[in-house]
mmCIF file of C-alpha atoms in Angstrom:
data_model
loop_
_atom_site.group_PDB
_atom_site.id
_atom_site.type_symbol
_atom_site.label_atom_id
_atom_site.label_comp_id
_atom_site.label_asym_id
_atom_site.label_seq_id
_atom_site.Cartn_x
_atom_site.Cartn_y
_atom_site.Cartn_z
ATOM 1 C CA GLU A 1065 0.171 -0.093 0.137
ATOM 2 C CA THR A 1066 1.690 3.485 -1.009
ATOM 3 C CA GLY A 1067 -0.843 5.827 0.081
ATOM 4 C CA VAL A 1068 -2.112 6.535 -3.535
ATOM 5 C CA THR A 1069 -5.343 4.918 -4.455
ATOM 6 C CA GLN A 1070 -6.788 4.792 -7.957
ATOM 7 C CA THR A 1071 -10.113 3.962 -9.094
ATOM 8 C CA PRO A 1072 -11.208 2.474 -11.123
ATOM 9 C CA ARG A 1073 -8.626 -0.491 -11.595
ATOM 10 C CA HIS A 1074 -10.008 -1.535 -14.920
ATOM 11 C CA LEU A 1075 -12.267 0.248 -17.474
ATOM 12 C CA VAL A 1076 -13.445 -0.384 -20.683
ATOM 13 C CA MET A 1077 -15.133 2.345 -22.775
ATOM 14 C CA GLY A 1078 -16.392 3.268 -26.189
ATOM 15 C CA MET A 1079 -14.920 6.276 -28.255
ATOM 16 C CA THR A 1080 -18.095 8.176 -27.747
ATOM 17 C CA ASN A 1081 -18.367 7.696 -24.098
ATOM 18 C CA LYS A 1082 -17.280 10.121 -21.210
ATOM 19 C CA LYS A 1083 -15.684 8.632 -18.142
ATOM 20 C CA SER A 1084 -13.289 9.921 -15.335
ATOM 21 C CA LEU A 1085 -10.317 8.558 -13.560
ATOM 22 C CA LYS A 1086 -9.878 8.959 -9.879
ATOM 23 C CA CYS A 1087 -6.536 9.332 -7.503
ATOM 24 C CA GLU A 1088 -6.574 10.047 -4.054
ATOM 25 C CA GLN A 1089 -3.536 10.224 -1.995
ATOM 26 C CA HIS A 1090 -3.112 10.197 1.943
ATOM 27 C CA LEU A 1091 0.311 11.280 2.327
ATOM 28 C CA GLY A 1092 0.126 15.008 2.575
ATOM 29 C CA HIS A 1093 1.918 15.611 -0.552
ATOM 30 C CA ASN A 1094 1.727 18.830 -2.588
ATOM 31 C CA ALA A 1095 2.316 17.432 -5.958
ATOM 32 C CA MET A 1096 0.041 15.040 -8.089
ATOM 33 C CA TYR A 1097 0.942 13.657 -11.586
ATOM 34 C CA TRP A 1098 -0.629 11.573 -14.305
ATOM 35 C CA TYR A 1099 1.422 9.243 -16.236
ATOM 36 C CA LYS A 1100 0.357 7.022 -19.449
ATOM 37 C CA GLN A 1101 2.250 3.669 -19.868
ATOM 38 C CA SER A 1102 1.522 2.015 -23.274
ATOM 39 C CA ALA A 1103 3.060 -1.090 -24.363
ATOM 40 C CA LYS A 1104 6.745 -1.095 -25.546
ATOM 41 C CA LYS A 1105 6.821 2.654 -24.858
ATOM 42 C CA PRO A 1106 8.573 4.863 -22.020
ATOM 43 C CA LEU A 1107 6.289 6.164 -19.077
ATOM 44 C CA GLU A 1108 4.846 9.698 -20.355
ATOM 45 C CA LEU A 1109 4.346 12.480 -18.001
ATOM 46 C CA MET A 1110 0.970 13.711 -18.924
ATOM 47 C CA PHE A 1111 0.101 16.352 -16.339
ATOM 48 C CA VAL A 1112 1.602 17.837 -12.978
ATOM 49 C CA TYR A 1113 -0.351 19.614 -10.419
ATOM 50 C CA SER A 1114 1.558 21.685 -7.734
ATOM 51 C CA LEU A 1115 -0.733 22.811 -4.870
ATOM 52 C CA GLU A 1116 -3.708 22.262 -7.278
ATOM 53 C CA GLU A 1117 -2.215 24.347 -9.761
ATOM 54 C CA ARG A 1118 -1.184 22.777 -13.108
ATOM 55 C CA VAL A 1119 2.364 23.104 -13.753
ATOM 56 C CA GLU A 1120 3.090 21.050 -16.667
ATOM 57 C CA ASN A 1121 1.213 19.917 -19.623
ATOM 58 C CA ASN A 1122 3.091 17.777 -21.905
ATOM 59 C CA SER A 1123 1.248 18.312 -25.046
ATOM 60 C CA VAL A 1124 -1.570 16.073 -24.027
ATOM 61 C CA PRO A 1125 -4.624 16.097 -26.610
ATOM 62 C CA SER A 1126 -7.800 17.709 -25.250
ATOM 63 C CA ARG A 1127 -9.643 14.869 -25.077
ATOM 64 C CA PHE A 1128 -7.831 14.043 -21.712
ATOM 65 C CA SER A 1129 -8.727 16.900 -19.180
ATOM 66 C CA PRO A 1130 -7.290 16.818 -15.637
ATOM 67 C CA GLU A 1131 -8.736 18.280 -12.591
ATOM 68 C CA CYS A 1132 -7.242 18.898 -9.088
ATOM 69 C CA PRO A 1133 -9.954 20.155 -6.722
ATOM 70 C CA ASN A 1134 -7.756 19.729 -3.738
ATOM 71 C CA SER A 1135 -3.965 18.493 -3.025
ATOM 72 C CA SER A 1136 -5.466 15.176 -1.942
ATOM 73 C CA HIS A 1137 -7.564 14.275 -5.212
ATOM 74 C CA LEU A 1138 -6.809 14.365 -8.822
ATOM 75 C CA PHE A 1139 -9.227 13.276 -11.630
ATOM 76 C CA LEU A 1140 -8.688 12.617 -15.354
ATOM 77 C CA HIS A 1141 -11.605 13.116 -17.522
ATOM 78 C CA LEU A 1142 -11.947 11.173 -20.914
ATOM 79 C CA HIS A 1143 -14.155 12.033 -23.850
ATOM 80 C CA THR A 1144 -14.052 10.775 -27.484
ATOM 81 C CA LEU A 1145 -10.746 8.799 -26.768
ATOM 82 C CA GLN A 1146 -9.270 6.616 -29.456
ATOM 83 C CA PRO A 1147 -8.246 3.155 -29.420
ATOM 84 C CA GLU A 1148 -4.679 3.979 -29.065
ATOM 85 C CA ASP A 1149 -5.301 5.461 -26.040
ATOM 86 C CA SER A 1150 -5.509 2.440 -24.421
ATOM 87 C CA ALA A 1151 -2.985 2.094 -21.843
ATOM 88 C CA LEU A 1152 -2.302 1.889 -18.140
ATOM 89 C CA TYR A 1153 -2.802 5.185 -16.580
ATOM 90 C CA LEU A 1154 -0.770 5.908 -13.581
ATOM 91 C CA CYS A 1155 -1.028 8.655 -10.795
ATOM 92 C CA ALA A 1156 1.689 9.917 -8.455
ATOM 93 C CA SER A 1157 2.141 11.862 -5.796
ATOM 94 C CA SER A 1158 5.405 13.465 -3.990
ATOM 95 C CA PRO A 1159 5.808 16.101 -1.276
ATOM 96 C CA GLU A 1160 7.011 18.497 -4.018
ATOM 97 C CA THR A 1161 7.751 18.476 -7.620
ATOM 98 C CA GLY A 1162 11.653 18.224 -7.755
ATOM 99 C CA ASN A 1163 14.358 16.464 -5.968
ATOM 100 C CA THR A 1164 11.872 13.895 -4.400
ATOM 101 C CA GLU A 1165 10.742 10.360 -5.176
ATOM 102 C CA ALA A 1166 7.021 9.864 -6.158
ATOM 103 C CA PHE A 1167 4.719 7.290 -4.944
ATOM 104 C CA PHE A 1168 2.428 5.501 -7.436
ATOM 105 C CA GLY A 1169 -1.062 4.108 -7.400
ATOM 106 C CA GLN A 1170 -1.794 0.817 -8.816
ATOM 107 C CA GLY A 1171 -2.984 2.335 -11.936
ATOM 108 C CA THR A 1172 -6.180 2.142 -14.212
ATOM 109 C CA ARG A 1173 -6.092 -0.336 -17.049
ATOM 110 C CA LEU A 1174 -7.918 1.493 -19.822
ATOM 111 C CA THR A 1175 -9.359 -0.152 -22.983
ATOM 112 C CA VAL A 1176 -10.965 1.815 -25.593
ATOM 113 C CA VAL A 1177 -13.140 -0.080 -28.047
ATOM 114 C CA GLY B 716 16.114 17.724 -21.152
ATOM 115 C CA GLU B 717 17.214 14.757 -19.107
ATOM 116 C CA ASP B 718 17.442 11.201 -21.069
ATOM 117 C CA VAL B 719 17.456 8.196 -19.091
ATOM 118 C CA GLU B 720 18.664 4.940 -20.882
ATOM 119 C CA GLN B 721 18.366 1.306 -19.999
ATOM 120 C CA SER B 722 18.632 -2.007 -21.553
ATOM 121 C CA LEU B 723 15.456 -3.588 -22.127
ATOM 122 C CA PHE B 724 15.980 -7.161 -21.081
ATOM 123 C CA LEU B 725 17.902 -9.148 -18.499
ATOM 124 C CA SER B 726 17.603 -12.847 -18.005
ATOM 125 C CA VAL B 727 19.225 -14.635 -15.073
ATOM 126 C CA ARG B 728 19.088 -18.044 -13.279
ATOM 127 C CA GLU B 729 17.646 -18.321 -9.803
ATOM 128 C CA GLY B 730 20.243 -17.916 -7.204
ATOM 129 C CA ASP B 731 22.645 -15.932 -9.537
ATOM 130 C CA SER B 732 23.180 -11.868 -9.094
ATOM 131 C CA SER B 733 21.472 -9.752 -11.294
ATOM 132 C CA VAL B 734 22.877 -6.146 -12.504
ATOM 133 C CA ILE B 735 20.733 -3.836 -14.058
ATOM 134 C CA ASN B 736 22.317 -0.820 -15.653
ATOM 135 C CA CYS B 737 20.905 2.626 -16.165
ATOM 136 C CA THR B 738 22.962 5.872 -17.805
ATOM 137 C CA TYR B 739 21.636 9.630 -17.659
ATOM 138 C CA THR B 740 22.600 12.662 -19.139
ATOM 139 C CA ASP B 741 21.976 15.569 -16.485
ATOM 140 C CA SER B 742 24.972 16.048 -14.233
ATOM 141 C CA SER B 743 22.544 18.201 -11.867
ATOM 142 C CA SER B 744 20.487 15.252 -10.897
ATOM 143 C CA THR B 745 20.311 15.098 -7.426
ATOM 144 C CA TYR B 746 18.442 12.050 -6.393
ATOM 145 C CA LEU B 747 18.650 8.818 -8.374
ATOM 146 C CA TYR B 748 16.020 5.936 -7.923
ATOM 147 C CA TRP B 749 14.912 2.356 -8.557
ATOM 148 C CA TYR B 750 11.388 1.412 -8.915
ATOM 149 C CA LYS B 751 9.884 -2.169 -9.283
ATOM 150 C CA GLN B 752 6.745 -2.667 -11.500
ATOM 151 C CA GLU B 753 5.072 -6.265 -11.317
ATOM 152 C CA PRO B 754 2.423 -7.297 -13.733
ATOM 153 C CA GLY B 755 -0.702 -5.289 -13.683
ATOM 154 C CA ALA B 756 0.700 -2.878 -10.770
ATOM 155 C CA GLY B 757 1.861 0.439 -10.528
ATOM 156 C CA LEU B 758 5.519 1.275 -9.928
ATOM 157 C CA GLN B 759 6.909 0.333 -6.309
ATOM 158 C CA LEU B 760 9.946 2.585 -4.976
ATOM 159 C CA LEU B 761 12.676 0.091 -4.225
ATOM 160 C CA THR B 762 15.565 2.232 -3.294
ATOM 161 C CA TYR B 763 17.546 5.701 -4.119
ATOM 162 C CA ILE B 764 20.786 6.943 -3.753
ATOM 163 C CA PHE B 765 21.658 10.715 -3.276
ATOM 164 C CA SER B 766 24.313 12.242 -5.854
ATOM 165 C CA ASN B 767 27.036 12.645 -3.208
ATOM 166 C CA MET B 768 26.852 8.818 -2.590
ATOM 167 C CA ASP B 769 28.827 6.297 -4.654
ATOM 168 C CA MET B 770 27.082 3.145 -3.064
ATOM 169 C CA LYS B 771 23.996 2.210 -1.066
ATOM 170 C CA GLN B 772 23.090 -1.236 0.453
ATOM 171 C CA ASP B 773 20.063 -2.601 1.464
ATOM 172 C CA GLN B 774 19.690 -6.181 2.265
ATOM 173 C CA ARG B 775 19.910 -8.061 -1.269
ATOM 174 C CA LEU B 776 19.802 -4.753 -3.207
ATOM 175 C CA THR B 777 23.202 -2.855 -3.987
ATOM 176 C CA VAL B 778 23.188 0.542 -5.882
ATOM 177 C CA LEU B 779 26.224 1.771 -7.181
ATOM 178 C CA LEU B 780 26.637 5.378 -8.838
ATOM 179 C CA ASN B 781 29.330 6.637 -10.968
ATOM 180 C CA LYS B 782 28.736 10.394 -11.083
ATOM 181 C CA LYS B 783 31.514 10.724 -13.481
ATOM 182 C CA ASP B 784 30.242 8.602 -16.198
ATOM 183 C CA LYS B 785 26.632 9.201 -14.909
ATOM 184 C CA HIS B 786 25.997 5.627 -14.685
ATOM 185 C CA LEU B 787 23.737 3.945 -11.986
ATOM 186 C CA SER B 788 23.496 0.212 -11.484
ATOM 187 C CA LEU B 789 21.176 -2.078 -9.400
ATOM 188 C CA ARG B 790 22.438 -5.434 -8.204
ATOM 189 C CA ILE B 791 20.074 -7.968 -6.853
ATOM 190 C CA ALA B 792 21.844 -10.668 -4.783
ATOM 191 C CA ASP B 793 20.625 -14.310 -4.863
ATOM 192 C CA THR B 794 17.710 -13.408 -7.122
ATOM 193 C CA GLN B 795 14.449 -14.871 -6.788
ATOM 194 C CA THR B 796 11.729 -15.931 -9.126
ATOM 195 C CA GLY B 797 9.682 -13.306 -7.172
ATOM 196 C CA ASP B 798 12.078 -10.569 -8.678
ATOM 197 C CA SER B 799 10.651 -10.957 -12.063
ATOM 198 C CA ALA B 800 9.343 -7.640 -12.738
ATOM 199 C CA ILE B 801 10.307 -4.350 -14.742
ATOM 200 C CA TYR B 802 12.670 -2.253 -13.174
ATOM 201 C CA PHE B 803 12.791 1.427 -13.885
ATOM 202 C CA CYS B 804 15.696 3.795 -13.314
ATOM 203 C CA ALA B 805 14.582 7.426 -12.400
ATOM 204 C CA VAL B 806 16.311 10.649 -11.986
ATOM 205 C CA SER B 807 15.391 13.934 -10.200
ATOM 206 C CA GLY B 808 16.546 17.424 -10.295
ATOM 207 C CA ASN B 809 14.649 20.169 -10.124
ATOM 208 C CA THR B 810 12.224 18.899 -12.306
ATOM 209 C CA PRO B 811 9.562 15.956 -11.921
ATOM 210 C CA LEU B 812 11.269 12.394 -12.174
ATOM 211 C CA VAL B 813 12.510 11.201 -15.506
ATOM 212 C CA PHE B 814 12.074 7.662 -16.137
ATOM 213 C CA GLY B 815 14.161 5.115 -18.153
ATOM 214 C CA LYS B 816 12.052 2.875 -20.406
ATOM 215 C CA GLY B 817 12.543 -0.042 -17.699
ATOM 216 C CA THR B 818 14.392 -3.280 -17.799
ATOM 217 C CA ARG B 819 12.456 -6.648 -17.952
ATOM 218 C CA LEU B 820 14.148 -9.154 -15.636
ATOM 219 C CA SER B 821 13.400 -12.725 -16.016
ATOM 220 C CA VAL B 822 14.336 -15.164 -13.690
ATOM 221 C CA ILE B 823 14.665 -18.582 -14.570
ATOM 222 C CA ALA B 824 14.235 -21.455 -12.125
#
């Protein structure tokens, strides 16, 4: 148990659906992250939030929309996804955004059909 | 930006030592980490080393850092089948962690 919880663990959605991924951390950290992990590709950092403000957006398509209502919760809203968006989506948190380790959730395995 | 490289695969026999290597480019990296990912799971922090150290040992794990060559290694002694996983090297400076592509370790019984 890392202190970072993601729900759901598995999600299958159609290309016209709207769904949301949820992440919650109980570690008192100030920074939260979304990563995408696809087969045969390195971990891709998608979004970084520090104290509920987005500080990094790595050229992610607008069909992915993050939300950080407070420092303990992070959401990733999904709409009109493509099959190539199927991947493991990992949430992480850390005390600050630099010079520190990150703690990861178990991930949400997303399949777009 | 920072670039972190690892070999993709390593296969060892049970009981042997495993050595997973990593190179990085940013000499200002202050913390260097090893994460383990088992199938279907997230990344689990295994160990880390601060840039002013050259070695750290933690039970079966030994981390070696050659700062001059920007080379980091993870040695697992007496490798077990439960060590089969993907191992990620990650480095941290003033920016969020940068990860390598991961080394898939297969342990043969």
